[in-house]
């Protein structure tokens, strides 16, 4: 008798969980996906003395990869893009051209990655980024360059 | 550059000046002689009449030199037929591809975990791209992508602290470029040299492209 009661109770509990889980699963699949990306437009040039804008300290090491060509880095513009799936975020580059990021969605899995299409004046990339991931696009123009840092914040 | 086979024909020229008896290399020629033959076959001596005459004389006198030159010519022909000619037929007007996934598995693993001391050139040579390197070197780099494989310390833009790298599961890189679409040119991947370093993807625009 006790065993029957236990089984019935367990079955009821499982049924309740199943009923509750199904909508949750559906919600998880249909929940609006959003990515917040930080885009920084950086001017790079060759100067008599090396100088990195203090606001770029967190990527100074990466910028130094290009120190043979450029040693002065200045933050020109900083923009945070909060994008839903399919939305395009546009950031103006130093020459007025557009740097366009389209959020394509999150990849499936426990550690979702943001899948984005990035369009610069010279190329188009499709990439996925983990939170904290960052790319730098360098667009040389004569003795100067525009560098665009794109990072996936959340 | 003239036809290499024509240049191999013996002519009446000055004898080869022999310098201080350098040891012969495994191919039977001394290193200076071998270099002279290579330069001659490549047509690189057109501005150096003295060395050009010496090369011709060497080829006239030495059967070994002629054999080395013939081998080199064959290799150049094979390279042109097997690699360069097909490459010229490829339409690069709209290059589209998956850069990393196009690499063979063994190459990819080397790219992910390169020898710490290996430089860009050494890495390219390990891919068998030494010839490409020379071509690329003459081209114009129009863009590069630098991919941070790990978030750096400090705060991100807007004061938001970037999450720790540990949040990236396993060894998944922080950024995976699935596809790069460019208007012609070449793409070369310079992998990061270790944890926390960056991978640089170079896009070289062909000479004369706009």
Short mmCIF file of C-alpha atoms in Angstrom, two decimals:
data_model
loop_
_atom_site.label_atom_id
_atom_site.label_comp_id
_atom_site.label_asym_id
_atom_site.label_seq_id
_atom_site.Cartn_x
_atom_site.Cartn_y
_atom_site.Cartn_z
CA UNK A 1 0.00 0.00 0.00
CA UNK A 2 2.77 2.39 0.92
CA UNK A 3 4.59 1.43 -2.24
CA UNK A 4 1.55 2.18 -4.36
CA UNK A 5 1.19 5.58 -2.79
CA UNK A 6 4.81 6.32 -3.46
CA UNK A 7 4.57 5.28 -7.08
CA UNK A 8 1.44 7.31 -7.63
CA UNK A 9 3.08 10.32 -6.01
CA UNK A 10 6.19 9.93 -8.08
CA UNK A 11 4.19 9.60 -11.26
CA UNK A 12 2.22 12.71 -10.40
CA UNK A 13 5.40 14.60 -9.71
CA UNK A 14 6.93 13.54 -13.00
CA UNK A 15 3.78 14.47 -14.86
CA UNK A 16 3.80 17.88 -13.25
CA UNK A 17 7.43 18.39 -14.14
CA UNK A 18 6.81 17.27 -17.70
CA UNK A 19 3.86 19.59 -18.08
CA UNK A 20 5.91 22.42 -16.67
CA UNK A 21 9.01 21.61 -18.64
CA UNK A 22 7.41 21.54 -22.06
CA UNK A 23 6.43 25.18 -22.15
CA UNK A 24 9.78 26.10 -20.66
CA UNK A 25 11.54 24.23 -23.44
CA UNK A 26 9.38 25.90 -26.04
CA UNK A 27 10.02 29.28 -24.42
CA UNK A 28 13.76 28.62 -24.43
CA UNK A 29 13.64 27.88 -28.13
CA UNK A 30 11.50 30.84 -29.00
CA UNK A 31 12.86 33.34 -26.49
CA UNK A 32 14.13 36.44 -28.22
CA UNK A 33 17.87 36.27 -28.69
CA UNK A 34 19.89 39.37 -28.25
CA UNK A 35 23.60 40.14 -28.36
CA UNK A 36 25.35 43.17 -27.03
CA UNK A 37 28.47 44.01 -29.00
CA UNK A 38 30.94 46.76 -28.28
CA UNK A 39 32.47 48.33 -31.35
CA UNK A 40 35.37 50.74 -31.13
CA UNK A 41 36.76 52.63 -34.09
CA UNK A 42 40.46 53.33 -33.65
CA UNK A 43 42.70 55.55 -35.71
CA UNK A 44 46.23 54.22 -36.23
CA UNK A 45 49.19 56.15 -37.53
CA UNK A 46 52.95 56.36 -37.37
CA UNK A 47 54.17 59.03 -35.01
CA UNK A 48 57.59 60.10 -33.75
CA UNK A 49 56.69 58.78 -30.32
CA UNK A 50 54.51 55.77 -29.55
CA UNK A 51 51.20 56.58 -27.93
CA UNK A 52 48.20 54.46 -27.04
CA UNK A 53 44.97 56.15 -26.02
CA UNK A 54 44.40 55.34 -22.33
CA UNK A 55 40.91 54.14 -23.24
CA UNK A 56 42.51 51.39 -25.29
CA UNK A 57 44.67 49.93 -22.55
CA UNK A 58 42.72 46.68 -22.51
CA UNK A 59 43.70 45.91 -26.09
CA UNK A 60 47.13 47.48 -26.06
CA UNK A 61 48.83 44.13 -26.39
CA UNK A 62 46.86 43.28 -29.51
CA UNK A 63 47.53 46.69 -31.01
CA UNK A 64 51.24 46.18 -30.54
CA UNK A 65 51.08 43.39 -33.08
CA UNK A 66 51.09 46.18 -35.64
CA UNK A 67 53.71 48.38 -34.06
CA UNK A 68 56.05 47.98 -37.00
CA UNK A 69 53.57 49.93 -39.10
CA UNK A 70 51.70 52.00 -36.55
CA UNK A 71 52.59 53.21 -33.10
CA UNK A 72 49.90 55.79 -32.36
CA UNK A 73 46.42 54.53 -31.58
CA UNK A 74 43.54 56.84 -30.81
CA UNK A 75 39.96 55.95 -29.96
CA UNK A 76 37.78 57.77 -32.47
CA UNK A 77 34.36 56.37 -31.72
CA UNK A 78 32.82 53.86 -29.36
CA UNK A 79 29.41 52.35 -29.84
CA UNK A 80 27.46 49.61 -28.14
CA UNK A 81 25.19 47.60 -30.40
CA UNK A 82 22.29 45.75 -28.80
CA UNK A 83 21.00 43.56 -31.59
CA UNK A 84 18.11 41.16 -31.91
CA UNK A 85 18.36 38.36 -34.42
CA UNK A 86 18.53 39.73 -37.93
CA UNK A 87 19.20 43.28 -36.81
CA UNK A 88 22.01 45.29 -38.36
CA UNK A 89 24.16 47.67 -36.39
CA UNK A 90 26.03 50.35 -38.31
CA UNK A 91 29.12 52.17 -37.10
CA UNK A 92 30.74 54.95 -39.10
CA UNK A 93 34.42 54.57 -39.83
CA UNK A 94 36.88 57.43 -39.96
CA UNK A 95 36.43 57.86 -43.70
CA UNK A 96 32.65 57.85 -43.45
CA UNK A 97 32.27 54.28 -44.68
CA UNK A 98 30.01 51.88 -42.83
CA UNK A 99 31.06 49.02 -40.61
CA UNK A 100 28.02 46.78 -40.39
CA UNK A 101 27.38 43.99 -37.92
CA UNK A 102 24.37 41.73 -38.35
CA UNK A 103 23.46 39.43 -35.47
CA UNK A 104 22.51 36.07 -36.95
CA UNK A 105 21.58 34.34 -33.70
CA UNK A 106 23.08 32.31 -30.91
CA UNK A 107 24.65 28.96 -31.60
CA UNK A 108 22.98 26.01 -29.85
CA UNK A 109 24.64 24.49 -26.83
CA UNK A 110 25.27 25.28 -23.19
CA UNK A 111 27.77 28.04 -23.96
CA UNK A 112 26.03 29.91 -26.70
CA UNK A 113 28.14 31.92 -29.06
CA UNK A 114 26.96 34.93 -30.98
CA UNK A 115 26.97 34.33 -34.71
CA UNK A 116 27.51 37.54 -36.63
CA UNK A 117 28.07 38.77 -40.12
CA UNK A 118 30.58 41.59 -40.22
CA UNK A 119 30.83 43.78 -43.29
CA UNK A 120 33.74 46.13 -43.79
CA UNK A 121 34.36 48.14 -46.96
CA UNK A 122 36.70 45.41 -48.18
CA UNK A 123 35.34 42.11 -46.96
CA UNK A 124 32.52 40.21 -45.38
CA UNK A 125 33.07 37.78 -42.54
CA UNK A 126 30.80 35.35 -40.83
CA UNK A 127 32.03 34.45 -37.38
CA UNK A 128 30.98 33.19 -34.00
CA UNK A 129 32.20 34.73 -30.78
CA UNK A 130 32.18 33.50 -27.23
CA UNK A 131 31.44 36.05 -24.57
CA UNK A 132 34.59 38.08 -24.19
CA UNK A 133 35.75 37.22 -27.69
CA UNK A 134 37.11 40.06 -29.76
CA UNK A 135 38.23 40.74 -33.29
CA UNK A 136 40.22 43.61 -34.67
CA UNK A 137 39.72 44.57 -38.29
CA UNK A 138 42.55 46.61 -39.69
CA UNK A 139 41.85 48.66 -42.79
CA UNK A 140 45.04 50.34 -44.02
CA UNK A 141 44.77 53.56 -45.99
CA UNK A 142 48.14 54.89 -47.03
CA UNK A 143 50.30 55.54 -44.02
CA UNK A 144 47.30 55.36 -41.71
CA UNK A 145 44.78 52.72 -40.81
CA UNK A 146 41.41 52.36 -39.22
CA UNK A 147 41.13 49.58 -36.71
CA UNK A 148 37.75 48.32 -35.60
CA UNK A 149 37.54 46.34 -32.39
CA UNK A 150 34.41 44.25 -32.03
CA UNK A 151 33.76 42.35 -28.83
CA UNK A 152 30.84 40.24 -27.68
CA UNK A 153 29.88 41.48 -24.24
CA UNK A 154 26.71 39.57 -23.39
CA UNK B 1 63.59 36.28 -68.71
CA UNK B 2 64.65 34.06 -71.55
CA UNK B 3 63.81 30.50 -72.20
CA UNK B 4 65.84 28.48 -69.69
CA UNK B 5 66.44 25.67 -72.15
CA UNK B 6 68.00 28.07 -74.61
CA UNK B 7 70.23 29.48 -71.96
CA UNK B 8 71.56 26.02 -71.26
CA UNK B 9 73.04 25.69 -74.73
CA UNK B 10 76.84 25.79 -74.58
CA UNK B 11 78.44 28.87 -76.08
CA UNK B 12 81.92 30.22 -76.50
CA UNK B 13 82.41 32.03 -73.26
CA UNK B 14 85.03 32.64 -70.69
CA UNK B 15 85.87 29.77 -68.36
CA UNK B 16 84.31 29.65 -64.95
CA UNK B 17 86.38 31.53 -62.40
CA UNK B 18 87.12 29.09 -59.60
CA UNK B 19 87.35 30.55 -56.18
CA UNK B 20 89.07 29.14 -53.14
CA UNK B 21 88.07 25.53 -53.50
CA UNK B 22 84.77 25.37 -51.68
CA UNK B 23 83.61 21.89 -50.72
CA UNK B 24 81.22 20.31 -53.22
CA UNK B 25 77.64 19.95 -52.15
CA UNK B 26 75.86 16.58 -52.32
CA UNK B 27 74.74 17.36 -55.86
CA UNK B 28 78.35 17.43 -57.07
CA UNK B 29 78.64 21.20 -57.39
CA UNK B 30 80.03 23.63 -54.91
CA UNK B 31 77.49 25.91 -53.30
CA UNK B 32 78.58 28.93 -55.37
CA UNK B 33 78.37 26.84 -58.54
CA UNK B 34 74.98 25.52 -57.60
CA UNK B 35 73.73 29.02 -56.89
CA UNK B 36 75.18 30.22 -60.18
CA UNK B 37 73.31 27.52 -62.09
CA UNK B 38 70.06 28.27 -60.28
CA UNK B 39 70.34 31.98 -60.96
CA UNK B 40 71.17 31.31 -64.59
CA UNK B 41 68.20 29.01 -65.10
CA UNK B 42 65.96 31.52 -63.38
CA UNK B 43 67.19 34.24 -65.69
CA UNK B 44 68.46 36.28 -62.80
CA UNK B 45 71.84 37.05 -64.36
CA UNK B 46 70.65 39.22 -67.19
CA UNK B 47 72.16 42.26 -65.51
CA UNK B 48 75.42 40.55 -64.60
CA UNK B 49 77.27 39.64 -67.78
CA UNK B 50 80.35 38.32 -65.95
CA UNK B 51 78.43 35.83 -63.86
CA UNK B 52 76.19 34.97 -66.78
CA UNK B 53 79.26 34.10 -68.85
CA UNK B 54 80.64 32.08 -65.97
CA UNK B 55 77.38 30.17 -65.70
CA UNK B 56 77.38 29.36 -69.40
CA UNK B 57 80.98 28.22 -69.22
CA UNK B 58 80.23 26.03 -66.25
CA UNK B 59 77.36 24.42 -68.07
CA UNK B 60 79.57 23.84 -71.06
CA UNK B 61 82.30 22.20 -69.06
CA UNK B 62 80.39 20.27 -66.46
CA UNK B 63 78.00 17.44 -67.14
CA UNK B 64 76.95 17.61 -63.49
CA UNK B 65 76.03 21.27 -63.87
CA UNK B 66 73.99 20.48 -66.95
CA UNK B 67 72.19 17.71 -65.11
CA UNK B 68 71.44 19.99 -62.16
CA UNK B 69 70.19 22.68 -64.50
CA UNK B 70 68.03 20.20 -66.39
CA UNK B 71 66.54 18.96 -63.12
CA UNK B 72 65.79 22.50 -62.08
CA UNK B 73 64.17 23.28 -65.40
CA UNK B 74 62.04 20.15 -65.09
CA UNK B 75 61.02 21.13 -61.61
CA UNK B 76 60.02 24.59 -62.80
CA UNK B 77 58.00 23.15 -65.65
CA UNK B 78 56.28 20.71 -63.32
CA UNK B 79 55.53 23.49 -60.87
CA UNK B 80 54.08 25.63 -63.63
CA UNK B 81 51.95 22.84 -65.04
CA UNK B 82 50.79 21.45 -61.72
CA UNK B 83 50.33 24.60 -59.70
CA UNK B 84 50.71 27.91 -61.42
CA UNK B 85 48.72 27.28 -64.60
CA UNK B 86 45.72 25.81 -62.77
CA UNK B 87 45.96 28.62 -60.24
CA UNK B 88 45.70 31.19 -63.00
CA UNK B 89 42.52 29.54 -64.22
CA UNK B 90 40.87 29.96 -60.86
CA UNK B 91 38.42 32.80 -60.72
CA UNK B 92 39.42 34.82 -57.70
CA UNK B 93 37.08 37.65 -58.48
CA UNK B 94 34.93 36.58 -55.57
CA UNK B 95 36.87 34.45 -53.17
CA UNK B 96 34.67 32.71 -50.72
CA UNK B 97 35.79 30.03 -48.38
CA UNK B 98 36.30 28.67 -44.96
CA UNK B 99 39.85 29.54 -44.21
CA UNK B 100 40.64 27.27 -41.30
CA UNK B 101 38.52 24.34 -42.34
CA UNK B 102 40.25 24.24 -45.68
CA UNK B 103 43.48 23.33 -43.97
CA UNK B 104 44.26 19.62 -43.67
CA UNK B 105 43.87 18.24 -40.18
CA UNK B 106 47.59 17.94 -39.51
CA UNK B 107 48.18 21.47 -40.65
CA UNK B 108 45.29 22.72 -38.59
CA UNK B 109 46.70 21.13 -35.45
CA UNK B 110 50.03 22.77 -36.15
CA UNK B 111 48.25 26.04 -36.59
CA UNK B 112 46.46 25.67 -33.28
CA UNK B 113 49.58 24.66 -31.41
CA UNK B 114 52.58 26.00 -33.27
CA UNK B 115 56.11 25.67 -31.99
CA UNK B 116 56.75 28.65 -29.72
CA UNK B 117 59.86 29.64 -31.58
CA UNK B 118 58.31 29.28 -35.00
CA UNK B 119 57.90 32.57 -36.74
CA UNK B 120 55.47 33.52 -39.44
CA UNK B 121 57.84 32.53 -42.20
CA UNK B 122 58.64 29.19 -40.62
CA UNK B 123 54.97 28.52 -40.16
CA UNK B 124 54.26 29.32 -43.78
CA UNK B 125 57.06 27.03 -44.88
CA UNK B 126 55.60 24.27 -42.70
CA UNK B 127 52.46 24.62 -44.77
CA UNK B 128 54.47 24.32 -47.95
CA UNK B 129 53.63 27.89 -48.79
CA UNK B 130 57.13 29.19 -49.20
CA UNK B 131 56.51 30.08 -52.84
CA UNK B 132 53.27 31.72 -51.93
CA UNK B 133 55.04 33.77 -49.33
CA UNK B 134 57.21 35.33 -51.98
CA UNK B 135 54.21 36.15 -54.10
CA UNK B 136 52.35 37.50 -51.15
CA UNK B 137 55.31 39.59 -50.16
CA UNK B 138 55.09 41.42 -53.44
CA UNK B 139 51.42 42.12 -53.03
CA UNK B 140 49.71 44.76 -51.00
CA UNK B 141 48.11 44.01 -47.70
CA UNK B 142 44.78 45.73 -47.61
CA UNK B 143 43.32 44.32 -44.47
CA UNK B 144 44.05 42.07 -41.58
CA UNK B 145 41.95 40.55 -38.92
CA UNK B 146 43.40 40.07 -35.53
CA UNK B 147 41.47 37.59 -33.50
CA UNK B 148 41.98 37.60 -29.79
CA UNK B 149 41.99 34.03 -28.61
CA UNK B 150 41.54 35.11 -25.05
CA UNK B 151 39.97 38.09 -23.40
CA UNK B 152 42.55 40.35 -21.91
CA UNK B 153 42.55 41.65 -18.37
CA UNK B 154 40.92 44.87 -17.33
CA UNK B 155 37.63 46.28 -18.37
CA UNK B 156 36.00 46.30 -21.71
CA UNK B 157 34.41 49.18 -23.53
CA UNK B 158 31.87 51.00 -21.48
CA UNK B 159 33.44 49.84 -18.26
CA UNK B 160 31.92 46.36 -18.46
CA UNK B 161 34.26 43.73 -17.15
CA UNK B 162 34.78 41.03 -19.74
CA UNK B 163 34.03 37.57 -18.42
CA UNK B 164 36.93 35.34 -17.61
CA UNK B 165 38.36 33.19 -20.33
CA UNK B 166 37.40 30.18 -18.25
CA UNK B 167 33.82 30.76 -19.30
CA UNK B 168 34.77 29.55 -22.74
CA UNK B 169 34.16 25.80 -22.55
CA UNK B 170 36.99 23.42 -23.22
CA UNK B 171 39.52 24.84 -25.61
CA UNK B 172 37.03 26.53 -27.86
CA UNK B 173 38.56 29.69 -29.26
CA UNK B 174 36.97 32.96 -28.36
CA UNK B 175 36.33 33.69 -32.01
CA UNK B 176 35.79 31.33 -34.91
CA UNK B 177 35.75 32.83 -38.37
CA UNK B 178 33.51 30.62 -40.42
CA UNK B 179 33.82 32.41 -43.68
CA UNK B 180 35.64 35.32 -45.23
CA UNK B 181 34.38 36.80 -48.41
CA UNK B 182 36.79 39.10 -50.18
CA UNK B 183 37.14 40.70 -53.55
CA UNK B 184 40.04 38.65 -54.87
CA UNK B 185 43.49 38.35 -53.41
CA UNK B 186 44.81 35.88 -50.93
CA UNK B 187 44.19 35.09 -47.32
CA UNK B 188 46.96 33.92 -45.04
CA UNK B 189 46.45 32.82 -41.45
CA UNK B 190 49.14 33.61 -38.89
CA UNK B 191 48.11 31.63 -35.82
CA UNK B 192 48.67 32.84 -32.30
CA UNK B 193 51.79 31.47 -30.67
CA UNK B 194 50.14 30.29 -27.50
CA UNK B 195 47.41 30.93 -24.96
CA UNK B 196 46.39 34.52 -24.77
CA UNK B 197 48.02 35.43 -28.05
CA UNK B 198 46.24 36.48 -31.17
CA UNK B 199 45.75 34.96 -34.55
CA UNK B 200 46.21 37.30 -37.47
CA UNK B 201 44.46 36.67 -40.75
CA UNK B 202 45.98 38.66 -43.57
CA UNK B 203 44.15 39.55 -46.71
CA UNK B 204 46.50 40.43 -49.51
CA UNK B 205 45.11 42.19 -52.51
CA UNK B 206 46.65 41.15 -55.81
CA UNK B 207 48.95 43.67 -57.46
CA UNK B 208 47.02 46.16 -59.50
CA UNK B 209 43.68 45.33 -57.94
CA UNK B 210 41.76 48.30 -56.84
#
